CSV table of C-alpha atoms in Angstrom, one decimal:
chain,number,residue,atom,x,y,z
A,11,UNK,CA,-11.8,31.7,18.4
A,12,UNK,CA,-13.2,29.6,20.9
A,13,UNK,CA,-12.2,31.6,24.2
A,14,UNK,CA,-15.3,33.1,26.0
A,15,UNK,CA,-15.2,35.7,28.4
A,16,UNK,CA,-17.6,36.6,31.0
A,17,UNK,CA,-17.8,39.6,33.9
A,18,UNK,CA,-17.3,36.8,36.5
A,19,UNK,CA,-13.9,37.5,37.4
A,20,UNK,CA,-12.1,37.0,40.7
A,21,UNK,CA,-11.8,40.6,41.0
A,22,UNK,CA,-12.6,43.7,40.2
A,23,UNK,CA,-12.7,44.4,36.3
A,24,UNK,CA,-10.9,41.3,36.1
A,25,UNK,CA,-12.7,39.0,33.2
A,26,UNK,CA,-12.4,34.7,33.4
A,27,UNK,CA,-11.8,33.1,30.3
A,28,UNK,CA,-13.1,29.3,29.4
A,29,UNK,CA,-13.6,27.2,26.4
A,30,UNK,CA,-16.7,27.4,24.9
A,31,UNK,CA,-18.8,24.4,24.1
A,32,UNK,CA,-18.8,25.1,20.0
A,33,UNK,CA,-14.8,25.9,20.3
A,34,UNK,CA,-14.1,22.6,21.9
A,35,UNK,CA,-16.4,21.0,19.6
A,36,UNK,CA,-15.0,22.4,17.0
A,37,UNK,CA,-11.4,21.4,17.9
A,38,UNK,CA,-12.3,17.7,18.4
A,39,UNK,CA,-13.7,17.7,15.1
A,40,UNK,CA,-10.6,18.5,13.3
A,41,UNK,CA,-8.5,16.8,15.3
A,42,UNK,CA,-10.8,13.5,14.4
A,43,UNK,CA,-10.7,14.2,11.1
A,44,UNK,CA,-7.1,14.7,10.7
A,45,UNK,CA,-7.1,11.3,12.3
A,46,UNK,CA,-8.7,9.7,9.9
A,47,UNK,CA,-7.2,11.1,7.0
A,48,UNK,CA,-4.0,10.2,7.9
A,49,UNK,CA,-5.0,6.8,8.7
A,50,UNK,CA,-6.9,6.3,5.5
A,51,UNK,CA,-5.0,8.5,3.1
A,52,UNK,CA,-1.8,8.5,4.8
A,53,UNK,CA,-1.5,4.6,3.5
A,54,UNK,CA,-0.8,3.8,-0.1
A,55,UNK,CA,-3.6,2.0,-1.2
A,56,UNK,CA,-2.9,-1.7,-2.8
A,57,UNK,CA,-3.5,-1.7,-6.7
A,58,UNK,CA,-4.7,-5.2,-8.1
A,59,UNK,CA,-6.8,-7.9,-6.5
A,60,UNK,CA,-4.9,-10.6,-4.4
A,61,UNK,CA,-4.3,-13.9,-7.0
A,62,UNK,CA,-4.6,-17.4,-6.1
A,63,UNK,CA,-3.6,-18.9,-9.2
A,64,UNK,CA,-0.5,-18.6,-8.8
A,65,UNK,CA,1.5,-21.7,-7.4
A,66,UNK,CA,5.2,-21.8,-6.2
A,67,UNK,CA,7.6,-24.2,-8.4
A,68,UNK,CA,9.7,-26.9,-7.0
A,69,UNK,CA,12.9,-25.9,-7.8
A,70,UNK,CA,15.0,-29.0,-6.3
A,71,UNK,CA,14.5,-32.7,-6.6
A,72,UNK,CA,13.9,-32.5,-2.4
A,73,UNK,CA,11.2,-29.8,-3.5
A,74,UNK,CA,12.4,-26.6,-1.6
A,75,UNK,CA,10.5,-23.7,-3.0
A,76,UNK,CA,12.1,-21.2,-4.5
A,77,UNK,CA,10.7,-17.9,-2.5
A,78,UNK,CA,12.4,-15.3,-5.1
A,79,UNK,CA,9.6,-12.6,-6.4
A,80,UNK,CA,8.0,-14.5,-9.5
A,81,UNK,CA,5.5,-12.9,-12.2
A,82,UNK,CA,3.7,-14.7,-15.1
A,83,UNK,CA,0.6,-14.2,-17.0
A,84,UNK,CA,-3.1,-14.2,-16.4
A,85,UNK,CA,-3.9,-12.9,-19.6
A,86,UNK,CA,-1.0,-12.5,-21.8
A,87,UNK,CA,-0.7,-9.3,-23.2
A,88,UNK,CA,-3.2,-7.5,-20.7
A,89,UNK,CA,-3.1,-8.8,-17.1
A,90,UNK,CA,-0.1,-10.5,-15.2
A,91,UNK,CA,0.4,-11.5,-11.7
A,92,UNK,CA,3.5,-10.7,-8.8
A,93,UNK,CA,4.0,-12.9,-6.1
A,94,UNK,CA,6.1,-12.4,-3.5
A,95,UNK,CA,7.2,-13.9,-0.1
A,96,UNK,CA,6.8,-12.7,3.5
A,97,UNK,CA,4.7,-12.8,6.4
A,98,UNK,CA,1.1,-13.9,5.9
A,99,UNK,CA,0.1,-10.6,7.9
A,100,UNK,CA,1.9,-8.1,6.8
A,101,UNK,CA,2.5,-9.0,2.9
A,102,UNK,CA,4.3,-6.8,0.2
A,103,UNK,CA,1.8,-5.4,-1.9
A,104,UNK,CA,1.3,-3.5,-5.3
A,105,UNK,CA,0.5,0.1,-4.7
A,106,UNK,CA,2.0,1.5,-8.2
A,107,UNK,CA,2.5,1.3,-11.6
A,108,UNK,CA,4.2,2.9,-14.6
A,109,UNK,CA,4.7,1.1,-17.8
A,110,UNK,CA,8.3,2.5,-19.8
A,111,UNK,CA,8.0,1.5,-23.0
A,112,UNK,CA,8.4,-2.5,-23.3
A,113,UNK,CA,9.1,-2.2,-19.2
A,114,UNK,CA,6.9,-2.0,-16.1
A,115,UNK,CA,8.1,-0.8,-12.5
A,116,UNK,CA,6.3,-2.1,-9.8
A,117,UNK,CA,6.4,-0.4,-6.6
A,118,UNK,CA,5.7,-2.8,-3.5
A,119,UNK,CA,5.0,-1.8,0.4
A,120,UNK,CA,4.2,-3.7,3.5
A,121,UNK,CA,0.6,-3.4,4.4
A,122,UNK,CA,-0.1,-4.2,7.9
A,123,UNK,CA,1.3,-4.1,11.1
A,124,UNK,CA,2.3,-2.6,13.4
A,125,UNK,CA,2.7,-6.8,14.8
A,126,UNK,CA,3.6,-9.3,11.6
A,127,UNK,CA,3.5,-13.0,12.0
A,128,UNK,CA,7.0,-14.3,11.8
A,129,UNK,CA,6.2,-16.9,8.9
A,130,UNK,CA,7.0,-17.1,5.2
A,131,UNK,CA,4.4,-17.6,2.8
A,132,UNK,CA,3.8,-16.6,-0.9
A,133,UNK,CA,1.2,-13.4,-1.8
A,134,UNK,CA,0.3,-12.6,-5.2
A,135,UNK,CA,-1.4,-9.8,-7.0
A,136,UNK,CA,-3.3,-10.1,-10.4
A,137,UNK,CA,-2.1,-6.7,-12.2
A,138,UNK,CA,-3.7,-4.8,-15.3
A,139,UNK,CA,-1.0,-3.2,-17.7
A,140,UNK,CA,-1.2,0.4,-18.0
A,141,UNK,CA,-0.9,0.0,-21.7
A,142,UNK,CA,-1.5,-3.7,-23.0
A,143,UNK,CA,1.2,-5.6,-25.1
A,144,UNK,CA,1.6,-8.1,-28.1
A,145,UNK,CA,1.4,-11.1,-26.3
A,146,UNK,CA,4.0,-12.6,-28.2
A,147,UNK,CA,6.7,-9.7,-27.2
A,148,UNK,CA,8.4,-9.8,-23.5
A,149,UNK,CA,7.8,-7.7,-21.0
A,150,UNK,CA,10.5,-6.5,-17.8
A,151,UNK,CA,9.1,-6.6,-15.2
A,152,UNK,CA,10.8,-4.2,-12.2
A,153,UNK,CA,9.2,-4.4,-9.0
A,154,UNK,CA,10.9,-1.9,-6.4
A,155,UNK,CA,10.1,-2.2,-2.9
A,156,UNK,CA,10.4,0.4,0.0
A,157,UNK,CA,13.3,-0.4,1.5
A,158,UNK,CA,15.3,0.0,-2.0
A,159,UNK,CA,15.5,-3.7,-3.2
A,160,UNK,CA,14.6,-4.1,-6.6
A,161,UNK,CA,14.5,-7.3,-8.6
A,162,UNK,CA,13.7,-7.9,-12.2
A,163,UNK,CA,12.0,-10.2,-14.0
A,164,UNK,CA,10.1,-10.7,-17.3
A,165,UNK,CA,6.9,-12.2,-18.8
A,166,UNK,CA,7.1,-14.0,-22.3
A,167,UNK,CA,9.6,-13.8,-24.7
């Protein structure tokens, strides 16, 4: 597919062969579009909606911030936020969820890049519960992140 010949040769009953137009066409097409699907698909896509009600606690009388992951509520029972800290650019973001029973595991990844800014600054995510809960019973909370850290943490209770 996409070789042409023609009776042009160099020589006698020799034939020349050259891309046709379609077959390059053709080729670039798929190449393009393999391209973008990797670009596009190839990314996990970030689950939740970034939250900005969410404020880091003092956790000293001098006021250094503690910049350990941290969840809470939004609305007990059915919708919590993560936050997490890292480089403004290049943040660790929600891309999963599965609820186990009176647990949820989080999975984060770093979106962005391939260049991150070197500072430190919180991000948070408003999540939905895959199932939702009595507000009034505690929920883990496991978030696991891509290069195999996990922390745990828990809302209510």
């Amino acid at each position: 597919m996409g070789w042409a010949t023609d009776d042009r040769g160099t020589g006698p009953g020799q034939a020349r062969r050259s891309w046709s137009r379609r077959g390059v066409l053709v080729v670039v097409l798929v190449v393009a579009a393999a391209v973008v699907a990797t670009l596009l698909l190839g990314r996990d896509r970030v689950i939740g909606e970034e939250y900005h009600g969410a404020v880091p606690e003092a956790t000293s009388p001098v006021g250094m911030i503690d910049t350990r992951p941290t969840a809470g509520w939004v609305d007990p029972g059915d919708r919590f936020f993560v936050m997490t800290y890292g480089s403004s650019t290049c943040p660790a973001a929600p891309t999963g969820i599965e609820q186990h029973g009176a647990a949820v595991e989080v999975t984060m990844r770093i979106q962005g890049g391939p260049a991150c800014t070197a500072d430190s600054g919180p991000t948070a995510y408003a999540l939905d519960l895959p199932a939702p809960r009595d507000p009034a019973e505690s929920v883990a909370v496991l978030l696991r992140f891509e290069d195999g850290r996990t922390t745990h943490l828990r809302l209510g209770g």
